[in-house]
mmCIF file of C-alpha atoms in Angstrom:
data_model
loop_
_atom_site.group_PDB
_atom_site.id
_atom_site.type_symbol
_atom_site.label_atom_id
_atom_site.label_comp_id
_atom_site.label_asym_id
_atom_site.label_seq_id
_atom_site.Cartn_x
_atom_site.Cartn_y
_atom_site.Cartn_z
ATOM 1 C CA UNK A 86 -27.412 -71.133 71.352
ATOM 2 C CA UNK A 87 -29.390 -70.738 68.275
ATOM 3 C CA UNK A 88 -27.534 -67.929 66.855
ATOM 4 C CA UNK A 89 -27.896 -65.144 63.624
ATOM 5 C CA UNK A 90 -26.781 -66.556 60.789
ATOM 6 C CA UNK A 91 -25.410 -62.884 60.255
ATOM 7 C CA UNK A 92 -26.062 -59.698 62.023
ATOM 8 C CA UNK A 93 -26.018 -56.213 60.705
ATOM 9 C CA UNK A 94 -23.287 -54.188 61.294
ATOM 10 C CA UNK A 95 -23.760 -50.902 62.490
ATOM 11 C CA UNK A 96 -22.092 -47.685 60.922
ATOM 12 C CA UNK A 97 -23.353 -46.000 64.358
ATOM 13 C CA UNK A 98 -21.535 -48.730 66.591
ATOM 14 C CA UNK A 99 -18.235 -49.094 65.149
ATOM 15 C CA UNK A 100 -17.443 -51.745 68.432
ATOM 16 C CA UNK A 101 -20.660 -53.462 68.499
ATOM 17 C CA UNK A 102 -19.071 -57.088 68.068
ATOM 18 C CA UNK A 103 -16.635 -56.270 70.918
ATOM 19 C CA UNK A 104 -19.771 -54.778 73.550
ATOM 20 C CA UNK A 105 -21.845 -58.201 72.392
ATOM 21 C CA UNK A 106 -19.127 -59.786 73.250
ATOM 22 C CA UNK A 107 -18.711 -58.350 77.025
ATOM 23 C CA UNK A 108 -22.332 -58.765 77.224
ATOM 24 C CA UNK A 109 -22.449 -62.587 76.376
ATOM 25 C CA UNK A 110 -19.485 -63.017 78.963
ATOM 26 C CA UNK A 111 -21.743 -60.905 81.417
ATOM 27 C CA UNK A 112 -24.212 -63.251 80.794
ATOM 28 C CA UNK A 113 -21.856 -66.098 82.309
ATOM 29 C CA UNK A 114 -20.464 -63.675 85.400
ATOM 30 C CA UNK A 115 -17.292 -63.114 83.500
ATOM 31 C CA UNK A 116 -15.383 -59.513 82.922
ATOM 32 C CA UNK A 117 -13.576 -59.299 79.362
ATOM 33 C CA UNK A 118 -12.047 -56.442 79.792
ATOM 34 C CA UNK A 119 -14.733 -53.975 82.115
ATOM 35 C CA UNK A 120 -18.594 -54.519 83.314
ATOM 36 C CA UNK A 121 -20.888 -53.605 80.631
ATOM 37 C CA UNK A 122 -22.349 -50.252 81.181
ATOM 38 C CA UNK A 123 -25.537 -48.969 79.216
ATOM 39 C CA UNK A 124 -25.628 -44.657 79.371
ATOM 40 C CA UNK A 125 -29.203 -45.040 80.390
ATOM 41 C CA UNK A 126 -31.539 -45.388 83.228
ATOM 42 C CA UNK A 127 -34.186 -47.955 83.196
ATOM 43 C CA UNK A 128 -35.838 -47.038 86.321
ATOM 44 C CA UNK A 129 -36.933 -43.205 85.656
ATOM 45 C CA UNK A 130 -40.678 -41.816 85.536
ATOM 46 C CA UNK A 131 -42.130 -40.969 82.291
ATOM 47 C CA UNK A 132 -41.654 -37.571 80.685
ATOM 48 C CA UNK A 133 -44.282 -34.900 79.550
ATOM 49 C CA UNK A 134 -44.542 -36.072 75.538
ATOM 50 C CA UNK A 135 -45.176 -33.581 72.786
ATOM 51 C CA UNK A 136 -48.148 -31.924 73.008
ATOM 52 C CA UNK A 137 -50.427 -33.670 69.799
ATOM 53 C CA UNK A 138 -50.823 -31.465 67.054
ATOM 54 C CA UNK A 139 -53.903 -31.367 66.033
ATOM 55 C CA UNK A 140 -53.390 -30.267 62.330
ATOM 56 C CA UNK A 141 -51.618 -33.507 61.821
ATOM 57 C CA UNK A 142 -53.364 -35.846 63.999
ATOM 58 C CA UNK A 143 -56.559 -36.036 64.888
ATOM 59 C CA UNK A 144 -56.224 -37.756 68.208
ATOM 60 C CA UNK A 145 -53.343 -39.161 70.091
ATOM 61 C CA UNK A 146 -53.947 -42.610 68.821
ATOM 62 C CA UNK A 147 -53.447 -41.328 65.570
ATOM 63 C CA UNK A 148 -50.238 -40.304 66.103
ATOM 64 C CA UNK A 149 -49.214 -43.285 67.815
ATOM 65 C CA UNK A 150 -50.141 -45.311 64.945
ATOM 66 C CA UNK A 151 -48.202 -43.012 62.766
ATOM 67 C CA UNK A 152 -45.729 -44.986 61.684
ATOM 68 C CA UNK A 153 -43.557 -42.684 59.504
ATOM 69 C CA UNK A 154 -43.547 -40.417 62.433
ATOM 70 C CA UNK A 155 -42.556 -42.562 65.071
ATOM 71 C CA UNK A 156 -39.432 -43.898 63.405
ATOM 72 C CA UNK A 157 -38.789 -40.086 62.110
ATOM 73 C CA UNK A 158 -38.884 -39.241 65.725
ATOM 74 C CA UNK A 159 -36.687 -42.020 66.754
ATOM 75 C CA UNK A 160 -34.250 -40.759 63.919
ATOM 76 C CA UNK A 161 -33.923 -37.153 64.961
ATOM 77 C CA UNK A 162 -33.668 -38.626 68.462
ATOM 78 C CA UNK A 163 -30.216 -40.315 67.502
ATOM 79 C CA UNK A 164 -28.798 -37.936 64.939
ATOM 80 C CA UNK A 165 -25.459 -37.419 65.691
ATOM 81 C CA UNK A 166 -25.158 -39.356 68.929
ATOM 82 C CA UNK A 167 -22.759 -41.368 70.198
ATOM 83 C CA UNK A 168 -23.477 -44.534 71.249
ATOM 84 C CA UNK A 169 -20.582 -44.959 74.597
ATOM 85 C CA UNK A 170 -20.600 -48.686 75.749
ATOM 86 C CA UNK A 171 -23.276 -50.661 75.908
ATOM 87 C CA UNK A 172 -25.692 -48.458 74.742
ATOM 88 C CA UNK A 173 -27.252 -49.382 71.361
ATOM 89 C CA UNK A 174 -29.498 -47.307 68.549
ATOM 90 C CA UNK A 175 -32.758 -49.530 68.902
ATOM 91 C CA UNK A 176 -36.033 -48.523 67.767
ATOM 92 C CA UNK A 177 -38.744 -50.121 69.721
ATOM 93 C CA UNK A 178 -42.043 -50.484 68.165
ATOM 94 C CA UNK A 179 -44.349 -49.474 70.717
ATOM 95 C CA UNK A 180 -48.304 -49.162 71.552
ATOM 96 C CA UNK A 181 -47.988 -49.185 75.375
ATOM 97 C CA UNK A 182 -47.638 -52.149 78.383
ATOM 98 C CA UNK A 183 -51.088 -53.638 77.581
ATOM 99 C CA UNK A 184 -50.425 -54.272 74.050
ATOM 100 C CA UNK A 185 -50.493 -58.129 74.168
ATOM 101 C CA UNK A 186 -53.721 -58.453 76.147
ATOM 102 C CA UNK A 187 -55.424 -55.671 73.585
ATOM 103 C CA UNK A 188 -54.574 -58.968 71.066
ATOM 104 C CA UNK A 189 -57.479 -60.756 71.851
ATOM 105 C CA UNK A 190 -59.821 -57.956 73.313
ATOM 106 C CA UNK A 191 -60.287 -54.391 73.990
ATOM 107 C CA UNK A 192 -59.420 -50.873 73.599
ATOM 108 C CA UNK A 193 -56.430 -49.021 74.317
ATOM 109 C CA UNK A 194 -56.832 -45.406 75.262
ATOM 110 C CA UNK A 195 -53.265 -43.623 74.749
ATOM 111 C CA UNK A 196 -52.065 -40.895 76.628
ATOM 112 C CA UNK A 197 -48.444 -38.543 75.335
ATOM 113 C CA UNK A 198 -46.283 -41.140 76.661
ATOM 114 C CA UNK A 199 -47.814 -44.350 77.747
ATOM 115 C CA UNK A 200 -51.324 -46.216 76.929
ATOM 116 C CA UNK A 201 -53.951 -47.808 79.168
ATOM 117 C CA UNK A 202 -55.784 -50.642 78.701
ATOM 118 C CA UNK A 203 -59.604 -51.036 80.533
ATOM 119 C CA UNK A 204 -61.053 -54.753 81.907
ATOM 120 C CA UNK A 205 -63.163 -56.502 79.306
ATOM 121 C CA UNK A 206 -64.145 -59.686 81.167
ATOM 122 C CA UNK A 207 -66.619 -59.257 83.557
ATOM 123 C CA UNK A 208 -67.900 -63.009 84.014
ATOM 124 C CA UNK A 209 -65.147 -66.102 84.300
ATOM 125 C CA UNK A 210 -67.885 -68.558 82.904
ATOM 126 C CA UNK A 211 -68.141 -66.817 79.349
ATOM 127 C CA UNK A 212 -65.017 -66.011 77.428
ATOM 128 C CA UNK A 213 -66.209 -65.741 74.523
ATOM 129 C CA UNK A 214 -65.379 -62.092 74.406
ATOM 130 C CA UNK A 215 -61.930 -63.036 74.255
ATOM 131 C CA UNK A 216 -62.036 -65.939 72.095
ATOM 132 C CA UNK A 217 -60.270 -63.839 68.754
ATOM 133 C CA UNK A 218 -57.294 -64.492 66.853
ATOM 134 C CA UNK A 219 -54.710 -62.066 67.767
ATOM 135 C CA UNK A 220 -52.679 -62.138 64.306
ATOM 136 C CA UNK A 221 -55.949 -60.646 62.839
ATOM 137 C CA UNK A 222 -55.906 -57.425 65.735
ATOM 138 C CA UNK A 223 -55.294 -54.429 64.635
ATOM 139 C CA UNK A 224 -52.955 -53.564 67.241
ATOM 140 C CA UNK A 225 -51.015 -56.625 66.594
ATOM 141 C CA UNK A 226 -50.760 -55.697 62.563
ATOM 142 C CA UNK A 227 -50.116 -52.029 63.330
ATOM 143 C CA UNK A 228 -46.440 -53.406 65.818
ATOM 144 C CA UNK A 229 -46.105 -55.673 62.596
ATOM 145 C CA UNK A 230 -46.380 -52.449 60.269
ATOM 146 C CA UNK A 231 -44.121 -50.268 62.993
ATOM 147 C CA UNK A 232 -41.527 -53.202 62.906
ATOM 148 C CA UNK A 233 -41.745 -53.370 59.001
ATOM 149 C CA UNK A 234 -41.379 -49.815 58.338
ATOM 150 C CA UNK A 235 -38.520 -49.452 60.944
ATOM 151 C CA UNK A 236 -36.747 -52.562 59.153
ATOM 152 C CA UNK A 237 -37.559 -50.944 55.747
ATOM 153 C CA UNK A 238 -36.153 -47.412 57.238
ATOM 154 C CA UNK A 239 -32.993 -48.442 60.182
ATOM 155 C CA UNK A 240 -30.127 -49.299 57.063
ATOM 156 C CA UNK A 241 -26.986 -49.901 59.317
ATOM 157 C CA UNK A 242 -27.591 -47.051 61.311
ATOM 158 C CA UNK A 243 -29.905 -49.012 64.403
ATOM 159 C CA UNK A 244 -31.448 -52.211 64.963
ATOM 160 C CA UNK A 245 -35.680 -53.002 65.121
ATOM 161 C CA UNK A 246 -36.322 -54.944 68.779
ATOM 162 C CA UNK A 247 -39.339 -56.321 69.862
ATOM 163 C CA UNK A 248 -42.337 -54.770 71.819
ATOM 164 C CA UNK A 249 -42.916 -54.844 75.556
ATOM 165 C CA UNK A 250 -44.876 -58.733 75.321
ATOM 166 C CA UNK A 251 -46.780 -59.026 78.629
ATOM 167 C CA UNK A 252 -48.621 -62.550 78.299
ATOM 168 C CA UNK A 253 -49.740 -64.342 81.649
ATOM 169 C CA UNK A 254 -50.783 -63.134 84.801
ATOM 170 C CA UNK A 255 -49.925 -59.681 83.953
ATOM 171 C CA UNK A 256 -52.224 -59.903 80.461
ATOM 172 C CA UNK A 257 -55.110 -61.716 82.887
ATOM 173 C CA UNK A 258 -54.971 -59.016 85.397
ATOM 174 C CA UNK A 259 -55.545 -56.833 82.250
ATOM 175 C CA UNK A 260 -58.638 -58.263 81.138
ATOM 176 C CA UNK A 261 -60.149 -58.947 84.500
ATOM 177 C CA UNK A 262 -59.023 -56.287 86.266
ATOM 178 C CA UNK A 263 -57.293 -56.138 89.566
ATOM 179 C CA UNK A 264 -59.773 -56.579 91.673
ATOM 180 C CA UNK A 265 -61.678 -59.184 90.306
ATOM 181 C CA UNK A 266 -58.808 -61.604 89.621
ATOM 182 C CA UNK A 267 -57.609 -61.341 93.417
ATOM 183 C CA UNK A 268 -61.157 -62.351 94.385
ATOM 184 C CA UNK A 269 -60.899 -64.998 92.292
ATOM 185 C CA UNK A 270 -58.162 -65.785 93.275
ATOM 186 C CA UNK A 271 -59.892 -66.517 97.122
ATOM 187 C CA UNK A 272 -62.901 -67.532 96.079
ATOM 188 C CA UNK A 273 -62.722 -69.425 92.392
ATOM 189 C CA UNK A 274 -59.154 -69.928 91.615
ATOM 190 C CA UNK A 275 -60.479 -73.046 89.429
ATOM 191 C CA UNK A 276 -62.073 -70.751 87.147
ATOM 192 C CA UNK A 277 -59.125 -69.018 86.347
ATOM 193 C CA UNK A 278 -57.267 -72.128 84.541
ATOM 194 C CA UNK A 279 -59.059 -71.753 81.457
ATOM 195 C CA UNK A 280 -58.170 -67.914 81.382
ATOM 196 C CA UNK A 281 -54.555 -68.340 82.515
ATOM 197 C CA UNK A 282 -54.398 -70.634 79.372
ATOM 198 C CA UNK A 283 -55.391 -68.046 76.892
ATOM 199 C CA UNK A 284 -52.948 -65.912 78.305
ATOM 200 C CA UNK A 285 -50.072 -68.170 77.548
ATOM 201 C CA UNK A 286 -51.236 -70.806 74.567
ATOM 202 C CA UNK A 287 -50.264 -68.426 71.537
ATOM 203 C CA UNK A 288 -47.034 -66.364 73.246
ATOM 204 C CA UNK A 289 -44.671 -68.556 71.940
ATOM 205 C CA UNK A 290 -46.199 -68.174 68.251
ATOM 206 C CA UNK A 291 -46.495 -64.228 68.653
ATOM 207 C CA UNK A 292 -43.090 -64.199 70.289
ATOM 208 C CA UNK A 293 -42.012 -66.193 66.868
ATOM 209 C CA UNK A 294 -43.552 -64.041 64.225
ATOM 210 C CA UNK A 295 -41.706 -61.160 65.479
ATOM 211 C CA UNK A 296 -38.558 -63.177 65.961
ATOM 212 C CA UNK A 297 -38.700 -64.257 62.266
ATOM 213 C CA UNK A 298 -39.329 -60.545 61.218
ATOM 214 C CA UNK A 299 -35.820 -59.607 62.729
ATOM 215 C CA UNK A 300 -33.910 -62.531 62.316
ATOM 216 C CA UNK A 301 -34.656 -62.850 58.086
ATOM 217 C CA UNK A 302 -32.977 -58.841 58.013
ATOM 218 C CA UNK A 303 -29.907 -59.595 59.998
ATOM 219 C CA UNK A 304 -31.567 -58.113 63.370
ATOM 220 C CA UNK A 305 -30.083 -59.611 66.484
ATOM 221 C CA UNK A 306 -32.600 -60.886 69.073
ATOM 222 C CA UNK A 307 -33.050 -57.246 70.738
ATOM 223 C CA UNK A 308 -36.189 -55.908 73.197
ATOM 224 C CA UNK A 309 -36.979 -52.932 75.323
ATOM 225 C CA UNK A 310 -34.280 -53.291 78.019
ATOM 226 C CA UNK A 311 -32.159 -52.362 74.548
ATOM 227 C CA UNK A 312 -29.914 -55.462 74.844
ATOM 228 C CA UNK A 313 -28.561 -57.102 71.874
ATOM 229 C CA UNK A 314 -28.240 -61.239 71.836
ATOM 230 C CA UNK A 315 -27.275 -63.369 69.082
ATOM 231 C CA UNK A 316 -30.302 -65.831 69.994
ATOM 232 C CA UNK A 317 -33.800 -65.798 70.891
ATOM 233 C CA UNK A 318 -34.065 -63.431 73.700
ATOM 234 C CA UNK A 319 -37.013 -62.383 76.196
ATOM 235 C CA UNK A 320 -37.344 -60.326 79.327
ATOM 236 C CA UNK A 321 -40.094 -62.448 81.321
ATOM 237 C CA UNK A 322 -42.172 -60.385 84.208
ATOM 238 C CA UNK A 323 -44.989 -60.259 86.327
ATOM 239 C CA UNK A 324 -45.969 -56.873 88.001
ATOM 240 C CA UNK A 325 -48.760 -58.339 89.184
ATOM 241 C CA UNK A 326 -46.842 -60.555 91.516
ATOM 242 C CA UNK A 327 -45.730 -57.634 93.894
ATOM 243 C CA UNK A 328 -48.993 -58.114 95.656
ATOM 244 C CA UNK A 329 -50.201 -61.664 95.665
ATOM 245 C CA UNK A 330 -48.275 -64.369 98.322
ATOM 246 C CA UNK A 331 -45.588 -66.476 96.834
ATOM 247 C CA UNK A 332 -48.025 -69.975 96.665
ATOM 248 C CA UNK A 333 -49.880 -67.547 94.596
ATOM 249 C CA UNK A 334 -47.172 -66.491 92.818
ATOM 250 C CA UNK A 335 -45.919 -70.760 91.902
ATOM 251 C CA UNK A 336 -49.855 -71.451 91.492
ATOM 252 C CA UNK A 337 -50.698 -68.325 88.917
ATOM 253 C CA UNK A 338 -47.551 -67.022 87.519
ATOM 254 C CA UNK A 339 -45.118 -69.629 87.891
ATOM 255 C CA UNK A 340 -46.677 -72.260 85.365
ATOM 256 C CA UNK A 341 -46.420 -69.847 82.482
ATOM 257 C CA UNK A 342 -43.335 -68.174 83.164
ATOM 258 C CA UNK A 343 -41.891 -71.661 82.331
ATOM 259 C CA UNK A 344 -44.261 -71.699 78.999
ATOM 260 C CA UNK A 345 -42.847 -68.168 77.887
ATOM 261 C CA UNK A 346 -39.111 -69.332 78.442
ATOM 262 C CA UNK A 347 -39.301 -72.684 75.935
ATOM 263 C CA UNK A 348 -37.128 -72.081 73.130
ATOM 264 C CA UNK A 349 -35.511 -68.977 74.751
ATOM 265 C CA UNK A 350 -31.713 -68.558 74.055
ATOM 266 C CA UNK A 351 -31.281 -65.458 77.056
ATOM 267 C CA UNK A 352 -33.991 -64.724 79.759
ATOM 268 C CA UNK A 353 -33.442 -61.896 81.905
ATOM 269 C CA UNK A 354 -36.167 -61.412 84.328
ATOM 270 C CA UNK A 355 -37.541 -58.127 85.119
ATOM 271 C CA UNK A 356 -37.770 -57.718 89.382
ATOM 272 C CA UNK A 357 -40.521 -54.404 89.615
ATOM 273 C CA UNK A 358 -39.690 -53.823 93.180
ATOM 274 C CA UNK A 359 -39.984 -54.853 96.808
ATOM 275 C CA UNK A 360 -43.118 -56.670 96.226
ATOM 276 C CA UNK A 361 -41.613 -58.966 93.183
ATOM 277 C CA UNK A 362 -38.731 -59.197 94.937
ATOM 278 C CA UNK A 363 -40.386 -61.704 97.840
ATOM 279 C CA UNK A 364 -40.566 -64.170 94.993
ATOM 280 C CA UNK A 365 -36.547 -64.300 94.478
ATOM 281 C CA UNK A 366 -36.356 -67.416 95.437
ATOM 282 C CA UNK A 367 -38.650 -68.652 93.039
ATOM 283 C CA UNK A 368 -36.944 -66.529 90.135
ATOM 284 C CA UNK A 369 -33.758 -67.766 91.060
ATOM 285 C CA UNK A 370 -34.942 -71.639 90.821
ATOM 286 C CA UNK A 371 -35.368 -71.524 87.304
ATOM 287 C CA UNK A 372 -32.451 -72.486 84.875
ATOM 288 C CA UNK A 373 -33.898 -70.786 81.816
ATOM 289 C CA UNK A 374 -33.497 -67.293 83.544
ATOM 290 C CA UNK A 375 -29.143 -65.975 83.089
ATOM 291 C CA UNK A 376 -30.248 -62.452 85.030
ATOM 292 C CA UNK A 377 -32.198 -60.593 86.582
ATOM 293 C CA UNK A 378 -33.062 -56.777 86.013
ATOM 294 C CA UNK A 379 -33.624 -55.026 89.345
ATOM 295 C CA UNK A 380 -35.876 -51.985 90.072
ATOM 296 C CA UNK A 381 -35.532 -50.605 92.992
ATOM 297 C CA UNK A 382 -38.497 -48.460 92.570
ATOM 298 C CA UNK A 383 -38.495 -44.543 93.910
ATOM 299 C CA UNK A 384 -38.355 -42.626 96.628
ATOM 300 C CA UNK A 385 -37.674 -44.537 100.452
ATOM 301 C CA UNK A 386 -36.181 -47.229 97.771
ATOM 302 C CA UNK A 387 -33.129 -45.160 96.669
ATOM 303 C CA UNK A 388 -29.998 -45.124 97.611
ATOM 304 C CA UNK A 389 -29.167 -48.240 95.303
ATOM 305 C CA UNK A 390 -26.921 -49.182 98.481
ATOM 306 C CA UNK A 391 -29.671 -50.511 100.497
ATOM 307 C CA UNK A 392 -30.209 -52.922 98.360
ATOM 308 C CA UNK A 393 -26.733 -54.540 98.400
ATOM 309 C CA UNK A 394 -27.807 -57.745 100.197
ATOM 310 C CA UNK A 395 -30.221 -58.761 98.132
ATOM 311 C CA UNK A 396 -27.724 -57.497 94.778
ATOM 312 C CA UNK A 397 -25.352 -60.196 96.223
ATOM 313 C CA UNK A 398 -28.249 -63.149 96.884
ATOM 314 C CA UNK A 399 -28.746 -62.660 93.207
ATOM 315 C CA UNK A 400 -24.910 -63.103 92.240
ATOM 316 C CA UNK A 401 -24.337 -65.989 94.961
ATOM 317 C CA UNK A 402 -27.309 -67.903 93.144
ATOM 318 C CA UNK A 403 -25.520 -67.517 89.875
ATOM 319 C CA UNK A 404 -27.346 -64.938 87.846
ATOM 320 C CA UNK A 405 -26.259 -61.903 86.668
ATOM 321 C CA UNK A 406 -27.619 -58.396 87.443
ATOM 322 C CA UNK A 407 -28.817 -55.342 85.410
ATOM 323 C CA UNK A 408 -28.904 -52.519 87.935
ATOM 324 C CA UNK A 409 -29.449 -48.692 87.710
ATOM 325 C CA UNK A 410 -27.135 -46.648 89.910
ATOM 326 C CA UNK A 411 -26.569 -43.129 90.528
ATOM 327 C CA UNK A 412 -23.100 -41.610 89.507
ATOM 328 C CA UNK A 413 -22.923 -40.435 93.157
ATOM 329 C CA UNK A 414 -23.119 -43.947 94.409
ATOM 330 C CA UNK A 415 -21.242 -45.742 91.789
ATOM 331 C CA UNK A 416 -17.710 -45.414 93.890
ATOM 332 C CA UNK A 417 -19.000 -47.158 97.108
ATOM 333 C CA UNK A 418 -21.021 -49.141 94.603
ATOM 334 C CA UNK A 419 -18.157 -51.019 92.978
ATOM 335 C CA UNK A 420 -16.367 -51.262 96.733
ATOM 336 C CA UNK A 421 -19.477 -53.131 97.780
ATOM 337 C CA UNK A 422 -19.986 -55.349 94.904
ATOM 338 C CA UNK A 423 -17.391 -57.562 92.460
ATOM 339 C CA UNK A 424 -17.721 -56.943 88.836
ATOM 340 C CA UNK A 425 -18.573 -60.109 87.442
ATOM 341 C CA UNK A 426 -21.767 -60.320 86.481
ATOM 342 C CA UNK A 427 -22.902 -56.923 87.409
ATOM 343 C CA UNK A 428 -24.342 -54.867 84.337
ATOM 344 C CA UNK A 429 -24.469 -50.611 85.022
ATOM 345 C CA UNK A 430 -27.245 -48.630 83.756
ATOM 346 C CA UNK A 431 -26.014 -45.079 84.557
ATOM 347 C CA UNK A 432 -27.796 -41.789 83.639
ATOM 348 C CA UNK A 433 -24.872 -38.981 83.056
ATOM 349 C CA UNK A 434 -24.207 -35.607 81.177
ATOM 350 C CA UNK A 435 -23.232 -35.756 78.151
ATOM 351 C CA UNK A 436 -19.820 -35.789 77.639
ATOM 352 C CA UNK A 437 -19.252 -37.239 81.021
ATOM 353 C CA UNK A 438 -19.457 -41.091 79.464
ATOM 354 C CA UNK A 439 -15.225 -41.548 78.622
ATOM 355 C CA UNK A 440 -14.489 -40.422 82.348
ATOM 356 C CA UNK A 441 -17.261 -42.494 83.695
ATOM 357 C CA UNK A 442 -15.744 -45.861 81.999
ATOM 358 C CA UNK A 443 -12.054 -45.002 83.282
ATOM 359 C CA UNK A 444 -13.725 -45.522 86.294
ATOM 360 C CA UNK A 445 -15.573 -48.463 85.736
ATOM 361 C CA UNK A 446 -12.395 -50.110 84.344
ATOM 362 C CA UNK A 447 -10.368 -49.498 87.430
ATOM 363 C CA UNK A 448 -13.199 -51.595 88.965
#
């Protein structure tokens, strides 16, 4: 593994070398001591932001490109918390999923919480309106000045990951729209190669700029999923994929998925779902890819204990799993499952967290 020369200690993680460690033998289906457990659920709905004030900002986008706020908010968000576990102080520079596509083309429109990006390319034989250089967006040198200001601002008190990148099928779907691509799909799925190669042909570069950012301040290799790793580190997906067939899936998505893993230390792949989830097999194929993060999705998709089977596919094929689950369910859960290579995202009170572990180390 290409590892940190160095990486920063944190006065806010007094045991961070010890939870790497767990998480690197997690990585490999091996239990140090106890399965990692992260005090936070992956798979929740968003929640009503802060109303904008208007004083301050004049729109919404304003605020999100507000850099001293948005690491000021992260700040007061972790003052005087305790980090239990696996659960890291990360700041996230953040403009929304469609970030990566808004690169080459576009507008995003942000809402409190989340931002939305709107289909630019209505014709597959002109592209010029996507033909820019993305290190000259402004979108991408506003996550550059987020990421700067954060590495300026975090100290030893939290670590600067990397955005939410969302290059190939997912970043064409963006610029085509949904619609369109699965009608071209049927009817021109030649036309698409030339697109589905803009998606992919400067990720690895992007990826690398941001890389370089956190690596030269003694940053580990750490993303959205707020996972640390001591080399280059990405968490691949395609939400697109719950609702084309699988020889859609190894014709479209497949091809680049094996582009954006090249040079990647740790891959854990990101399973949105049922409908991703008929593509396992696939996943599972691919030697680049140590995990898998599973999301059940909501409603008729809880309890977590439905999904045991296909929990223990995952295992038998010899990745690990990231995997939310309910303290109600977590008993039966570790009856049902071994430990090794199972990773617990787990949404408790506060105060709850030393109690919670006990358990977990019983386990």
């Amino acid at each position: 593994m290409s590892k940190r020369a160095t990486i920063q200690a944190l006065s806010t993680k007094p045991d961070f070398s010890r939870c790497m460690d767990r998480i690197e033998a997690w990585f490999h289906q091996e239990v140090m001591d106890r399965a990692p457990v992260r005090f936070y659920k992956h798979n929740a709905q968003f929640e009503a932001g802060e109303p904008l004030d208007t004083s301050r900002w004049s729109s919404l986008e304003a605020r999100w490109f507000d850099a001293a706020y948005q690491i000021e908010s992260f700040e007061r968000a972790i003052a005087g918390r305790v980090f239990h576990a696996e659960t890291f102080p990360v700041f996230v520079p953040n403009l929304g999923p469609g970030v990566y596509s808004a690169f080459y083309a576009g507008q995003l429109a942000f809402a409190e919480v989340t931002s939305w990006y709107q289909p630019v390319l209505h014709c597959l034989d002109d592209l010029t309106v996507l033909q820019n250089d993305p290190f000259a967006n402004r979108y991408f040198r506003k996550l550059e000045e987020l990421t700067q200001a954060a590495l300026d601002a975090c100290g030893d008190r939290y670590w600067v990951g990397y955005t939410d990148f969302h290059p190939s099928l997912d970043c064409v779907a963006a610029w085509r729209g949904m619609d369109a691509l699965f009608l071209d799909m049927a009817t021109a799925p030649d036309k698409l190669a030339p697109l589905m190669e803009l998606s992919i042909k400067d990720f690895q570069r992007i990826f690398g700029h941001f890389d370089s950012m956190l690596r030269d301040r003694g940053q580990p290799s750490v993303t959205w999923l707020n996972l640390p790793c001591l080399g280059r580190f990405h968490i691949p997906s395609c939400d697109v994929a719950a609702m084309i067939s699988t020889r859609h899936f190894q014709q479209f998505s497949l091809p680049q998925l094996r582009r954006e893993l090249m040079g990647m230390d740790r891959a854990i792949y990101h399973v949105d779902g049922k409908g991703v989830a008929r593509h396992l097999e696939v996943i599972l194929e691919q030697p680049e890819i140590q995990a898998i993060q599973w999301v059940q999705g909501l409603e008729t998709d809880w309890p977590i204990l439905q999904w045991i089977p296909l929990l223990k596919r995952i295992l038998a094929a010899g990745k690990s799993i990231m995997v939310d689950v309910p303290t109600e369910e977590l008993d039966e859960f570790m009856d049902r499952l071994p430990p090794a290579g199972v990773f617990l995202c787990l949404g408790v009170r506060e105060g709850d967290e030393e109690d919670i572990l006990k358990r977990v180390e019983r386990w």
